[in-house]
XYZ file of C-alpha atoms in Angstrom:
722
model
C -0.046 0.026 -0.067
C 1.253 3.396 -0.873
C 2.789 5.170 2.066
C 3.229 8.727 2.764
C 6.723 9.980 1.887
C 8.755 8.619 4.744
C 11.341 11.359 4.629
C 8.729 13.880 5.074
C 6.127 12.363 7.343
C 7.633 11.058 10.658
C 4.612 8.813 11.440
C 5.495 5.374 10.309
C 2.728 2.814 9.937
C 4.211 0.782 12.822
C 4.249 3.797 15.101
C 0.624 4.405 14.262
C -0.404 0.793 15.328
C -1.870 -0.129 18.765
C -2.363 0.364 22.548
C -5.205 0.138 25.591
C -7.228 -0.703 29.391
C -10.615 -2.452 32.201
C -11.903 -3.002 35.588
C -15.098 -2.547 37.717
C -17.508 -5.185 39.234
C -21.016 -6.500 38.650
C -23.063 -3.422 38.801
C -23.256 -4.940 35.281
C -26.252 -6.954 36.219
C -28.088 -3.957 37.400
C -27.164 -1.888 34.320
C -28.648 -4.498 32.124
C -31.772 -4.727 34.280
C -32.320 -1.136 33.866
C -32.774 -1.612 30.181
C -35.765 -3.942 30.532
C -38.722 -2.184 32.157
C -41.497 -4.237 33.838
C -43.972 -3.762 30.932
C -41.265 -5.410 28.674
C -40.846 -8.374 30.916
C -44.452 -9.044 30.832
C -44.399 -9.349 27.062
C -41.689 -11.932 26.744
C -42.041 -15.417 25.403
C -40.139 -18.447 26.668
C -36.679 -18.981 25.258
C -36.604 -21.399 22.244
C -34.256 -24.091 21.537
C -30.639 -23.337 20.563
C -30.540 -22.376 16.945
C -28.405 -24.695 14.740
C -28.622 -22.963 11.417
C -28.109 -19.405 10.526
C -31.428 -17.553 10.158
C -32.314 -15.202 7.411
C -32.635 -11.635 8.915
C -35.603 -9.781 7.629
C -35.543 -6.003 7.049
C -36.313 -4.997 10.620
C -34.275 -3.484 13.500
C -31.277 -5.433 14.831
C -33.174 -8.839 14.886
C -32.249 -11.902 16.764
C -30.753 -14.733 14.689
C -27.280 -16.169 15.119
C -23.633 -15.428 14.261
C -20.533 -17.513 14.120
C -18.193 -14.546 14.204
C -16.490 -15.456 17.484
C -16.586 -19.246 17.957
C -17.323 -20.677 14.462
C -20.536 -22.086 16.026
C -24.075 -20.453 15.103
C -24.910 -18.697 18.375
C -27.204 -15.910 19.409
C -25.572 -12.824 20.674
C -26.540 -13.771 24.220
C -24.876 -17.193 23.779
C -21.616 -15.596 22.410
C -19.156 -14.892 25.194
C -17.624 -11.807 23.650
C -19.028 -8.198 23.056
C -21.001 -8.026 19.809
C -23.000 -5.375 17.954
C -25.197 -5.895 14.978
C -26.392 -3.247 12.614
C -29.486 -4.362 10.751
C -30.900 -3.162 7.469
C -33.663 -0.953 8.914
C -30.983 0.928 11.038
C -28.914 1.369 7.763
C -31.841 2.662 5.828
C -33.425 4.848 8.440
C -30.170 6.759 9.269
C -28.774 6.720 5.638
C -25.676 4.800 6.653
C -24.601 4.281 3.073
C -20.984 3.273 3.669
C -19.038 1.449 6.288
C -17.690 4.539 7.868
C -21.226 5.742 8.702
C -22.007 2.327 10.285
C -18.913 2.007 12.389
C -19.046 5.614 13.526
C -22.492 4.715 15.286
C -21.176 1.456 16.662
C -20.119 0.901 20.246
C -16.423 1.263 20.984
C -15.267 1.853 17.315
C -13.195 4.816 16.439
C -13.203 5.889 12.765
C -9.904 7.605 11.763
C -10.536 9.373 8.388
C -6.842 10.283 7.748
C -7.529 11.249 4.045
C -10.484 11.417 1.785
C -9.916 7.794 0.528
C -8.016 6.116 3.393
C -9.448 5.252 6.737
C -8.143 3.454 9.874
C -10.564 1.921 12.327
C -9.779 0.980 15.912
C -11.610 -0.726 18.855
C -10.428 -0.710 22.503
C -7.447 1.366 21.156
C -5.971 -1.095 18.584
C -6.351 -0.975 14.869
C -9.002 -3.181 13.166
C -7.512 -5.077 10.291
C -10.102 -7.922 9.874
C -13.045 -7.403 7.538
C -14.867 -10.576 6.642
C -17.774 -11.279 4.248
C -20.074 -14.114 5.473
C -17.162 -15.192 7.776
C -14.560 -15.391 5.103
C -11.702 -12.963 4.550
C -8.141 -11.828 5.089
C -6.802 -8.968 7.135
C -5.888 -5.709 5.347
C -2.524 -6.049 3.645
C -1.840 -2.410 4.548
C -3.771 -1.961 7.858
C -6.242 0.344 6.300
C -9.423 0.571 4.160
C -8.982 2.410 0.855
C -12.426 3.641 -0.510
C -15.562 3.447 1.430
C -17.340 0.123 1.274
C -21.018 0.656 0.315
C -23.615 -0.986 2.459
C -26.314 -1.588 -0.156
C -25.216 -5.251 -0.609
C -25.511 -6.388 2.921
C -28.435 -7.429 5.156
C -26.482 -6.652 8.333
C -23.025 -5.863 9.709
C -21.668 -7.607 12.744
C -18.868 -6.091 14.954
C -17.187 -8.529 17.280
C -14.945 -6.765 19.796
C -11.744 -8.283 21.210
C -9.211 -10.810 19.898
C -10.480 -13.281 17.507
C -7.844 -15.880 16.587
C -10.442 -18.620 16.395
C -12.484 -16.769 13.821
C -9.990 -14.608 12.028
C -6.593 -16.402 12.437
C -4.377 -13.371 12.276
C -4.733 -9.595 13.086
C -4.997 -7.325 16.127
C -6.969 -7.940 19.292
C -9.365 -5.180 18.422
C -12.418 -6.196 16.527
C -13.659 -8.284 13.573
C -16.161 -6.620 11.160
C -18.336 -9.217 9.360
C -20.545 -8.286 6.378
C -23.509 -10.528 5.908
C -24.561 -10.485 2.340
C -28.229 -10.150 1.103
C -29.325 -13.559 -0.022
C -32.045 -14.692 -2.483
C -35.595 -15.370 -1.102
C -38.161 -17.719 -2.365
C -40.826 -15.153 -2.472
C -40.554 -12.184 -4.782
C -39.619 -8.939 -3.215
C -37.928 -5.841 -4.268
C -37.290 -2.191 -3.564
C -36.034 0.962 -5.346
C -34.803 4.160 -3.698
C -33.862 7.687 -4.906
C -31.939 10.051 -2.695
C -30.753 13.605 -3.033
C -28.587 15.464 -0.567
C -26.450 18.398 0.194
C -23.549 19.433 -2.229
C -25.480 18.072 -5.218
C -25.400 14.448 -3.982
C -27.666 11.924 -5.820
C -28.085 8.199 -5.099
C -30.220 5.428 -6.540
C -30.664 1.903 -5.371
C -32.450 -1.286 -6.599
C -32.914 -4.635 -4.952
C -34.752 -7.542 -6.604
C -35.048 -11.091 -5.064
C -37.248 -14.196 -5.871
C -37.628 -17.593 -7.489
C -36.247 -18.197 -11.040
C -38.212 -21.295 -11.575
C -41.743 -22.365 -10.946
C -40.831 -24.570 -7.968
C -38.580 -22.017 -6.173
C -35.612 -24.391 -6.280
C -33.481 -21.776 -8.028
C -33.462 -18.361 -6.590
C -31.652 -15.093 -7.365
C -31.054 -11.685 -6.057
C -29.623 -8.551 -7.777
C -28.716 -5.414 -5.923
C -27.293 -2.301 -7.443
C -26.557 1.302 -6.316
C -25.173 4.357 -8.051
C -24.103 7.587 -6.354
C -22.396 10.822 -7.546
C -21.967 14.385 -6.083
C -19.735 17.005 -5.046
C -18.539 17.693 -1.406
C -18.121 20.289 1.167
C -14.403 19.930 0.486
C -12.910 22.209 -2.185
C -12.476 20.440 -5.534
C -13.715 17.016 -4.215
C -16.292 14.890 -5.926
C -17.179 11.249 -5.886
C -18.909 8.824 -8.356
C -19.550 5.323 -7.051
C -21.148 2.310 -8.715
C -22.041 -0.968 -6.726
C -23.630 -4.212 -7.778
C -24.025 -7.814 -6.789
C -25.758 -10.905 -8.129
C -26.325 -14.155 -6.262
C -27.933 -17.309 -7.405
C -28.822 -20.227 -5.032
C -30.041 -23.559 -6.226
C -31.316 -26.564 -4.359
C -29.443 -29.680 -5.657
C -31.638 -32.108 -4.018
C -33.195 -32.048 -0.528
C -29.946 -31.629 1.342
C -27.690 -29.676 -0.940
C -27.534 -25.990 -1.591
C -25.223 -24.361 -4.254
C -24.571 -20.569 -4.152
C -22.752 -18.502 -6.787
C -22.106 -14.861 -6.390
C -20.356 -11.750 -7.876
C -20.024 -8.354 -6.353
C -18.508 -5.161 -7.615
C -17.812 -1.637 -6.411
C -15.840 1.122 -8.268
C -15.176 4.482 -6.619
C -13.995 7.368 -8.985
C -13.124 10.306 -6.808
C -11.670 13.697 -8.051
C -9.707 16.053 -5.734
C -8.521 13.244 -3.432
C -6.125 14.248 -0.588
C -2.898 12.413 -0.091
C -1.990 13.500 3.381
C -4.084 16.363 4.616
C -3.897 19.880 6.211
C -0.870 21.110 8.278
C -2.126 21.430 11.857
C 0.283 23.969 13.357
C 2.520 26.967 12.427
C 6.148 27.112 12.914
C 5.630 29.059 16.095
C 3.681 26.153 17.579
C 0.235 27.771 17.377
C -2.596 25.826 15.734
C -3.938 26.427 12.180
C -7.512 27.146 11.800
C -8.787 26.686 8.207
C -12.323 26.677 6.857
C -13.968 23.231 7.011
C -13.840 23.183 3.176
C -10.097 23.549 2.879
C -8.155 20.877 0.976
C -4.565 20.359 -0.211
C -5.760 18.401 -3.349
C -5.087 19.629 -6.770
C -7.623 19.708 -9.654
C -6.124 16.529 -11.162
C -5.650 14.512 -7.976
C -7.644 11.355 -7.701
C -7.347 8.004 -5.966
C -9.935 5.528 -7.389
C -10.252 1.953 -6.586
C -12.321 -1.171 -7.756
C -13.316 -4.107 -5.690
C -14.497 -7.352 -7.287
C -15.458 -10.472 -5.447
C -16.514 -13.849 -6.828
C -17.558 -16.714 -4.674
C -19.014 -20.152 -4.828
C -20.500 -22.197 -1.863
C -21.682 -25.740 -1.600
C -23.565 -26.692 1.688
C -24.538 -30.286 2.243
C -26.833 -31.671 5.023
C -25.229 -34.855 6.367
C -28.138 -35.857 8.625
C -28.255 -35.943 12.369
C -27.934 -32.145 12.478
C -24.666 -32.124 10.719
C -23.631 -30.158 7.660
C -20.718 -29.766 5.460
C -19.799 -26.487 3.724
C -17.238 -25.761 1.049
C -16.527 -22.297 -0.376
C -14.122 -20.706 -2.888
C -13.552 -16.971 -3.012
C -11.590 -14.697 -5.355
C -11.287 -11.063 -4.676
C -9.488 -8.339 -6.763
C -8.707 -4.852 -5.378
C -7.169 -2.364 -7.916
C -6.654 1.328 -7.257
C -4.513 4.351 -7.636
C -4.144 7.592 -9.508
C -2.415 10.903 -9.481
C -1.618 12.155 -6.041
C -0.419 15.319 -4.419
C 1.065 15.635 -1.065
C 1.843 18.928 0.826
C 4.720 18.795 3.345
C 6.310 21.240 5.612
C 5.285 23.715 8.406
C 3.875 27.156 7.315
C 5.002 30.302 8.895
C 2.048 32.261 10.586
C 2.939 35.685 9.096
C 4.039 34.859 5.531
C 2.395 31.380 4.981
C 5.676 30.200 3.520
C 7.177 26.913 4.389
C 4.958 24.386 2.469
C 6.190 22.324 -0.493
C 4.885 19.804 -3.110
C 5.315 16.293 -3.431
C 3.307 14.706 -6.369
C 3.267 11.115 -7.297
C 1.645 8.594 -9.541
C 0.409 5.486 -7.673
C -1.102 2.120 -8.735
C -1.794 -0.979 -6.463
C -3.276 -4.354 -6.855
C -4.316 -7.010 -4.415
C -5.637 -10.498 -5.454
C -6.975 -12.777 -2.917
C -7.885 -16.568 -3.221
C -9.356 -18.404 -0.443
C -10.677 -21.828 0.102
C -12.683 -23.080 3.157
C -13.882 -26.499 4.090
C -16.023 -26.676 7.348
C -18.400 -28.977 9.157
C -20.598 -28.433 12.180
C -23.224 -30.285 14.061
C -24.273 -31.937 17.227
C -23.113 -35.027 19.170
C -24.051 -36.893 22.364
C -21.696 -37.318 25.144
C -22.349 -38.068 28.879
C -26.071 -38.013 28.415
C -26.090 -34.497 26.880
C -26.044 -33.018 23.471
C -22.998 -30.831 22.570
C -22.054 -28.967 19.373
C -18.847 -29.066 17.276
C -17.364 -27.201 14.416
C -14.320 -28.266 12.422
C -12.643 -26.551 9.454
C -9.652 -25.931 7.085
C -8.819 -22.576 5.692
C -6.307 -21.817 2.981
C -5.689 -18.292 1.550
C -3.193 -16.520 -0.802
C -2.760 -12.792 -1.176
C -0.821 -11.351 -4.000
C 0.045 -7.643 -3.529
C 1.830 -5.302 -5.856
C 2.128 -1.551 -6.197
C 4.078 1.040 -8.173
C 4.867 4.746 -7.526
C 6.442 7.181 -10.023
C 7.738 10.558 -9.525
C 9.122 13.701 -11.293
C 12.068 15.171 -9.418
C 11.527 18.701 -10.663
C 7.945 18.772 -9.234
C 9.134 17.733 -5.731
C 9.862 20.582 -3.322
C 8.060 23.421 -5.202
C 7.015 26.160 -2.669
C 3.253 26.404 -2.214
C 1.010 28.990 -0.607
C -1.034 28.136 2.348
C -3.965 25.840 1.696
C -6.515 28.528 2.634
C -5.271 30.801 -0.186
C -4.745 28.038 -2.744
C -7.137 27.029 -5.559
C -5.564 23.694 -6.414
C -3.757 24.830 -9.444
C -0.402 22.984 -10.006
C 0.801 21.467 -13.302
C 0.453 17.789 -13.486
C 3.897 16.176 -13.969
C 4.668 13.366 -16.287
C 5.922 11.174 -13.488
C 8.661 9.856 -15.681
C 11.863 10.269 -13.656
C 12.012 7.322 -11.319
C 9.796 4.755 -9.570
C 9.589 2.526 -6.574
C 7.080 -0.022 -5.334
C 6.522 -3.428 -3.988
C 5.645 -7.059 -4.966
C 4.949 -9.622 -2.319
C 2.811 -12.720 -1.554
C 1.109 -13.812 1.666
C -0.013 -17.422 2.222
C -2.090 -18.569 5.204
C -3.313 -21.986 6.198
C -5.268 -22.967 9.356
C -7.048 -25.802 10.944
C -9.597 -25.136 13.626
C -11.939 -26.946 16.069
C -14.513 -25.368 18.342
C -16.976 -27.169 20.761
C -19.845 -25.960 22.893
C -20.218 -28.231 25.920
C -23.584 -28.547 27.552
C -22.420 -28.831 31.254
C -25.883 -28.232 32.610
C -29.242 -26.777 31.923
C -27.810 -23.307 32.474
C -24.128 -23.715 31.987
C -22.218 -23.796 28.626
C -18.584 -24.024 28.059
C -17.025 -23.144 24.727
C -13.530 -24.203 23.875
C -11.554 -24.096 20.693
C -8.168 -23.799 19.028
C -6.938 -22.632 15.687
C -3.608 -23.841 14.244
C -2.411 -21.086 11.923
C 0.768 -20.956 9.681
C 1.406 -17.766 7.593
C 4.255 -16.866 5.436
C 5.207 -14.043 3.072
C 8.038 -13.301 0.503
C 8.841 -10.420 -1.655
C 9.708 -6.635 -1.055
C 7.969 -3.388 -0.563
C 9.573 -0.026 -1.332
C 13.107 -1.412 -0.973
C 12.554 -3.382 2.213
C 12.261 -7.228 2.480
C 8.673 -8.326 3.019
C 9.241 -11.851 4.468
C 8.197 -13.952 7.469
C 7.222 -17.461 8.316
C 5.292 -17.973 11.519
C 3.043 -20.628 13.125
C 0.907 -20.449 16.170
C -1.797 -22.391 17.961
C -4.537 -19.897 19.182
C -6.770 -21.015 21.961
C -10.172 -19.743 22.919
C -12.211 -20.481 26.056
C -15.603 -18.986 26.998
C -18.206 -19.799 29.777
C -21.871 -18.770 29.598
C -24.166 -19.155 32.667
C -27.966 -18.468 32.266
C -29.366 -16.626 35.226
C -32.802 -16.962 33.841
C -34.612 -16.704 30.547
C -33.343 -13.115 30.024
C -29.897 -12.739 31.692
C -26.551 -14.517 31.191
C -23.134 -14.081 32.824
C -20.199 -14.711 30.671
C -16.424 -14.851 30.532
C -13.937 -15.514 27.878
C -10.231 -15.571 26.805
C -8.921 -15.312 23.306
C -5.595 -14.890 21.550
C -4.458 -13.651 18.112
C -1.166 -12.828 16.514
C 0.096 -10.642 13.639
C 3.268 -11.141 11.809
C 5.381 -8.023 10.968
C 8.110 -7.245 8.655
C 9.966 -4.524 10.511
C 13.584 -5.207 11.538
C 15.552 -4.161 14.601
C 18.927 -2.309 14.770
C 20.703 -5.540 13.920
C 18.415 -6.030 10.862
C 16.720 -8.933 12.314
C 12.963 -9.218 11.818
C 10.735 -8.527 14.843
C 8.755 -11.317 16.329
C 4.977 -11.150 15.532
C 2.578 -9.069 17.552
C 0.811 -11.019 20.210
C -2.638 -10.137 21.272
C -4.728 -11.316 24.185
C -8.346 -10.456 25.491
C -9.886 -11.270 28.790
C -13.471 -10.367 28.954
C -16.374 -10.911 31.427
C -19.794 -9.515 31.752
C -23.586 -9.899 31.553
C -25.912 -10.055 28.691
C -29.625 -9.616 28.364
C -32.111 -10.762 25.737
C -35.817 -9.915 25.342
C -38.692 -10.433 22.896
C -37.155 -13.661 21.396
C -33.893 -11.988 20.688
C -35.243 -8.773 19.140
C -33.586 -6.670 21.807
C -30.021 -7.477 23.146
C -28.048 -5.591 25.825
C -24.618 -6.302 27.317
C -22.247 -4.966 29.792
C -18.469 -5.937 29.447
C -15.267 -5.551 31.417
C -12.122 -6.175 29.218
C -8.493 -6.394 29.451
C -6.584 -6.561 26.150
C -2.843 -6.824 25.780
C -0.915 -6.314 22.602
C 2.724 -7.013 22.783
C 5.777 -6.434 20.539
C 4.179 -3.891 18.305
C 6.786 -2.258 15.885
C 7.718 1.350 16.889
C 10.364 3.432 15.084
C 13.614 3.387 17.089
C 15.809 5.387 14.698
C 17.807 5.331 11.471
C 20.897 3.527 10.627
C 23.685 6.155 10.033
C 25.479 3.943 7.551
C 22.481 2.895 5.405
C 19.822 5.493 6.300
C 17.244 2.726 6.793
C 14.714 2.882 9.644
C 14.818 0.324 12.260
C 12.322 -0.515 14.943
C 11.786 -2.045 18.539
C 8.898 -3.898 19.787
C 6.678 -2.155 22.425
C 3.927 -3.393 24.660
C 0.437 -1.845 25.357
C -2.511 -2.720 27.523
C -6.066 -1.612 27.260
C -8.523 -1.996 30.130
C -12.069 -0.556 30.307
C -15.807 -1.397 30.121
C -18.526 -1.161 27.420
C -22.355 -1.019 27.638
C -23.953 -1.985 24.386
C -27.725 -2.006 23.238
C -29.326 -3.022 19.982
C -32.673 -4.085 18.676
C -36.393 -3.300 19.145
C -37.827 -2.215 22.501
C -41.570 -3.019 22.451
C -43.441 -2.148 19.350
C -42.271 1.475 18.999
C -38.572 1.869 19.749
C -35.503 0.789 17.718
C -32.236 1.257 19.617
C -28.473 0.900 18.684
C -25.354 2.015 20.277
C -23.486 2.136 23.684
C -20.804 3.718 25.810
C -17.192 2.776 26.128
C -14.581 3.789 28.618
C -10.909 2.592 28.296
C -7.447 3.248 29.538
C -4.323 2.811 27.250
C -0.981 2.217 28.857
C 2.368 1.368 27.611
C 4.906 -1.185 28.928
C 6.011 1.374 31.699
C 2.440 2.471 32.611
C 2.463 5.714 30.483
C -0.480 6.779 28.457
C -0.158 5.888 24.809
C -2.164 6.722 21.545
C -3.530 9.855 22.991
C -5.324 10.427 19.577
C -7.752 7.564 20.529
C -10.625 8.868 22.607
C -10.902 7.310 26.033
C -14.623 7.713 26.282
C -17.144 7.501 23.445
C -21.018 7.387 23.307
C -22.777 6.208 20.266
C -26.577 6.088 20.118
C -29.266 5.917 17.468
C -32.869 5.788 18.456
C -36.057 5.753 16.404
C -39.668 5.977 17.683
C -42.897 5.033 15.897
C -45.227 7.860 16.956
C -48.576 6.599 18.306
C -51.631 8.174 16.647
C -49.686 9.151 13.629
C -49.717 5.965 11.568
C -46.602 5.654 9.395
C -44.523 8.447 11.252
C -41.218 7.403 12.716
C -38.847 10.028 14.303
C -35.334 9.360 15.344
C -32.046 10.932 16.489
C -28.357 9.961 16.471
C -25.542 11.021 18.833
C -21.931 10.578 18.264
C -19.752 11.824 21.222
C -16.100 11.525 22.172
C -14.053 13.158 24.760
C -10.794 15.190 24.104
C -7.835 13.878 22.254
C -4.396 15.262 21.470
C -1.264 14.422 19.555
C 2.430 15.156 20.363
C 3.577 16.341 16.982
C 7.346 15.277 17.676
C 8.315 18.971 16.676
C 9.750 21.994 18.329
C 8.253 25.400 17.922
C 10.391 28.458 17.228
C 10.383 29.274 20.928
C 11.999 25.809 21.722
C 8.603 24.505 23.163
C 7.012 21.136 22.035
C 4.071 21.186 19.600
C 0.883 19.522 20.712
C -2.355 19.379 18.642
C -5.523 19.168 20.534
C -9.211 18.428 19.681
C -11.647 19.113 22.402
C -14.578 16.730 23.224
C -17.463 17.140 20.698
C -20.817 15.630 19.845
C -22.360 15.234 16.439
C -26.224 15.205 16.568
C -28.387 13.954 13.799
C -32.072 13.735 13.211
C -34.265 11.460 11.204
C -37.970 11.480 10.157
C -39.613 8.798 8.090
C -43.112 8.648 6.842
C -44.633 5.561 5.328
C -47.425 6.721 2.955
C -48.554 3.105 2.552
C -47.068 -0.468 2.586
C -45.056 0.599 -0.528
C -44.040 4.096 -0.411
C -41.931 5.919 2.108
C -39.851 9.028 2.430
C -37.000 9.593 4.866
C -35.237 12.836 5.832
C -31.984 12.859 7.558
C -30.041 15.800 9.204
C -26.512 15.403 10.165
C -24.262 17.476 12.309
C -27.293 19.476 13.204
C -25.298 21.986 15.397
C -22.717 22.592 12.587
C -19.775 21.481 14.855
C -16.351 22.052 13.420
C -13.995 19.157 14.242
C -10.936 17.342 12.883
C -11.595 13.820 11.465
C -8.402 12.315 13.076
C -5.217 12.897 14.900
C -3.838 9.518 13.859
C -1.274 11.243 11.601
C 0.443 14.630 12.102
C -1.966 16.087 9.495
C -5.730 16.062 9.356
C -8.734 17.737 7.702
C -12.171 18.837 8.912
C -15.366 16.748 9.105
C -18.565 17.506 7.173
C -20.628 20.573 8.298
C -24.433 20.316 8.653
C -26.066 18.585 5.793
C -29.124 16.868 4.689
C -30.439 13.833 2.724
C -33.959 13.004 1.477
C -34.624 9.481 0.328
C -37.817 8.181 -1.331
C -38.231 4.375 -1.202
C -40.661 2.059 -3.056
C -41.086 -1.710 -1.993
C -42.887 -4.238 -4.189
């Protein structure tokens, strides 16, 4: 993945990687009890039997159903001994959460670091999220970041599992795993179409058709498409986005299901930023630009295309057992003409900023094969559950950067007084890049032991081997590591609504950085201890949890200097610990309320007890609530709140008076409002207002540069269902 110019930007990717903290006791049970008023308790139905197949989630609030995200076993959120949030289709449509940044920004404990217009980092419990899965299948980001915003039109729901996930994801950080659950074909015909218009000349259309393709319903298909284009509050920025998917399912007999699918997303932005705005003047005082200010030229752009093809064969084996095989192929291509602004401006003259243009092109091809089996077995007079699987994947990554020497280091005016005019170079002088391969194989087993009517023990292990070879921007990209990653969880049902749980999970993440002796650093080790209480009501339609967690991430690469003979950077391994607690809530409360969100508090400490990653907020509140107004049939009103406390960043720079330079972002809240009116069973209109108070804020302090978030804006969507 294309880095920032290392000689100009002191933040290495390794330095920008992880840290965290928990404690407290079981006031947890009381907190969950507060979420279930007496009237709700009276309306409950008895718990059903344990689900053994993944249910189709209808277009409702965060419905019940099951997930295998944590344990490879299909379990309800209450049965899963880790913190879990599920964003359902109705939430996505009500609040116009059209890309993954929108969804995760409303999710408990997730910090969305928009470092540029096209690149985003995500963190949970203070550590970077690298695992995005699709129907439980996927590889970690090769570069640690998401390029281009994934559209949500193709997905029924999005699951976010917090903590280490070595059993389900094999490699990565002990932060979170994001799982996209695709929209699947239905036997009955259904469809919808939507048209949206919004601020800055934004337009969006969506279509979704599903149903049987033959008279008996044995062959079914679903087609989803979306197209969006518009300008932006940012100077010179615009985005055109096309998204589509097609899935066909066929019953090959009574016990065999074949699914074939293809999805596609293409982002074509103009005015993309590479890097962002300088945040301080040479005298150490903060810059303060208009929210629309950008460092992009008129010809800058960083587009990307994401194509995914998959085939799945599921066979019922009898006795509650099933066998599933899947093949996946994914291609990610992207790049364009980029323009980076480096330096520190002088307050009085504006001088001190310089140009660094570059051409970039990158590709990433992923092949993955999975063979899995799960089912029930009897032992000791009780029925237990078991999941077994083999997983193989290969990732081919390559990128190329080209430059023009004469265009580098050209003095520039301050961004506030610049209109983006700069001649496009031919990028013909010299080039650099990378070409490397990552291979991963794993074998896992997971079991849910029925120790009693109310007590369940989940144990599992994943044997993982991962190796890589090649080079990236002049540095060897090579490692060969193998680990066995254990998992253990215990769930005790207090009654039909509440459960206590505890779990332990591990994960690891190979790294290519070397120490001062040019020896590769050992892999990052991650561990999560978690305990808490979960509640479930209305047959799983409403879920709540309170979690205490402790997460350790050890041996993360951090820049330690440069070799005076070779000029190459070397690193050291550092440790970090995160402790804290989370309160999470999601689903439908009674017949009128839809709720999603939660509160997180954490502490992040380094190996010597010092605070680390100060750009990660220690406290966050995320909440979306919608209410069906009685006496006004069809009217639904809602609001969203995204609050975080103050953050700061030591810029590792010295002001002209000799003092340190620190950039600060005070605590802030973003308030949104929603109103939906259903004219009848088919037609509806939804109005969304975001950043209602027009709060000015920086999108991130992950890097030494940043830019401002969107000011007040509105979207109107008209939807037709048939």
